């Protein structure tokens, strides 16, 4: 399948044209940004929707994190920021790196200070 033009069926049964040659408007209510229905503007990873997103098409201002719209992105309370401290395992070597790359969950003491190995 080429990605310039194709048809998809949304979960509600609606068939739409998609692809980077299909002109569209951001689907966020009230936004009129001109986009296309290519993968760069897709919420989720699969046209039509999947467990990662709804399959809607949004401008860069309304896609967050891992290409998710406001409704599909994790709750803000669940978003962790990398701490960037020198002993942070997010930036170190080892198996912990892949688990922390999107946000810091390195162990801290009761005062919030990063625990170090030594």
XYZ file of C-alpha atoms in Angstrom:
118
model
C 0.000 0.000 0.000
C 1.283 3.449 -0.864
C 0.775 6.230 1.635
C -0.138 9.043 -0.781
C -3.811 8.032 -1.059
C -5.929 5.225 0.400
C -9.267 4.700 2.130
C -9.767 3.677 5.742
C -12.780 2.757 7.822
C -13.026 4.396 11.227
C -14.314 2.444 14.232
C -17.731 4.118 13.798
C -17.963 2.693 10.256
C -17.254 5.992 8.493
C -15.043 5.616 5.396
C -12.605 8.442 4.739
C -9.825 9.212 2.306
C -6.373 9.287 3.874
C -2.756 9.777 2.826
C -0.274 12.616 2.570
C -1.865 13.845 -0.686
C -5.289 14.207 0.952
C -5.826 17.778 2.174
C -7.675 18.150 5.464
C -8.229 20.390 8.477
C -7.130 19.523 12.011
C -9.880 17.544 13.765
C -9.442 19.371 17.092
C -12.634 21.304 17.792
C -12.186 24.959 16.859
C -8.850 24.470 15.075
C -8.714 25.335 11.395
C -5.078 24.459 10.680
C -4.582 22.996 7.225
C -2.954 19.562 7.285
C -2.996 16.389 5.248
C -4.149 12.940 6.271
C -0.647 11.487 6.213
C 1.005 9.510 9.010
C 2.703 12.653 10.385
C -0.687 14.017 11.492
C -2.185 10.697 12.645
C -3.181 10.117 16.271
C -1.791 6.683 17.052
C 0.222 4.373 14.859
C -2.372 2.816 12.545
C -4.743 4.633 10.175
C -8.279 4.016 11.390
C -7.246 3.845 15.050
C -5.566 1.358 17.349
C -4.605 0.917 21.001
C -2.184 3.873 20.635
C -4.685 6.437 19.367
C -8.070 7.223 17.878
C -6.912 7.473 14.252
C -7.922 11.114 13.908
C -5.756 13.675 12.126
C -4.396 16.681 14.032
C -1.988 19.560 13.473
C 1.334 19.656 15.332
C -0.162 21.918 18.000
C -2.724 19.229 18.915
C -0.552 16.086 18.782
C 1.490 15.294 21.864
C 4.093 12.804 23.023
C 3.855 9.660 20.958
C 1.577 11.225 18.298
C -1.543 11.313 20.427
C -4.351 13.859 20.555
C -5.559 15.442 23.781
C -8.119 12.716 24.433
C -5.722 9.830 23.761
C -2.594 11.043 25.530
C -1.950 9.711 29.026
C -3.345 11.786 31.871
C -0.990 14.637 32.734
C -0.586 13.172 36.220
C 1.041 10.113 34.649
C 3.598 12.098 32.632
C 7.011 12.101 34.269
C 9.736 14.536 33.314
C 13.367 13.430 32.952
C 15.271 14.903 35.870
C 18.557 15.310 33.933
C 20.671 14.896 37.046
C 24.087 13.337 36.556
C 23.244 10.144 38.446
C 19.838 9.738 36.853
C 19.435 6.303 35.354
C 17.429 7.813 32.504
C 20.683 9.035 31.060
C 22.957 6.263 32.225
C 23.859 2.924 30.742
C 22.157 -0.330 31.551
C 18.786 -2.025 31.367
C 17.039 0.774 33.250
C 17.539 3.221 30.374
C 14.755 1.961 28.135
C 12.230 2.034 30.996
C 13.062 5.624 31.953
C 13.686 7.220 28.577
C 10.275 8.913 28.448
C 10.230 10.049 32.041
C 12.145 9.767 35.258
C 11.160 7.130 37.759
C 14.585 6.775 39.330
C 14.495 5.936 43.043
C 14.404 8.911 45.407
C 14.506 9.299 49.164
C 11.693 10.810 51.251
C 13.043 14.315 50.551
C 12.892 13.740 46.795
C 16.658 13.523 46.382
C 17.950 11.075 43.784
C 19.368 7.914 45.336
C 22.818 7.038 44.038
C 24.521 3.676 43.924
C 27.542 4.799 45.766
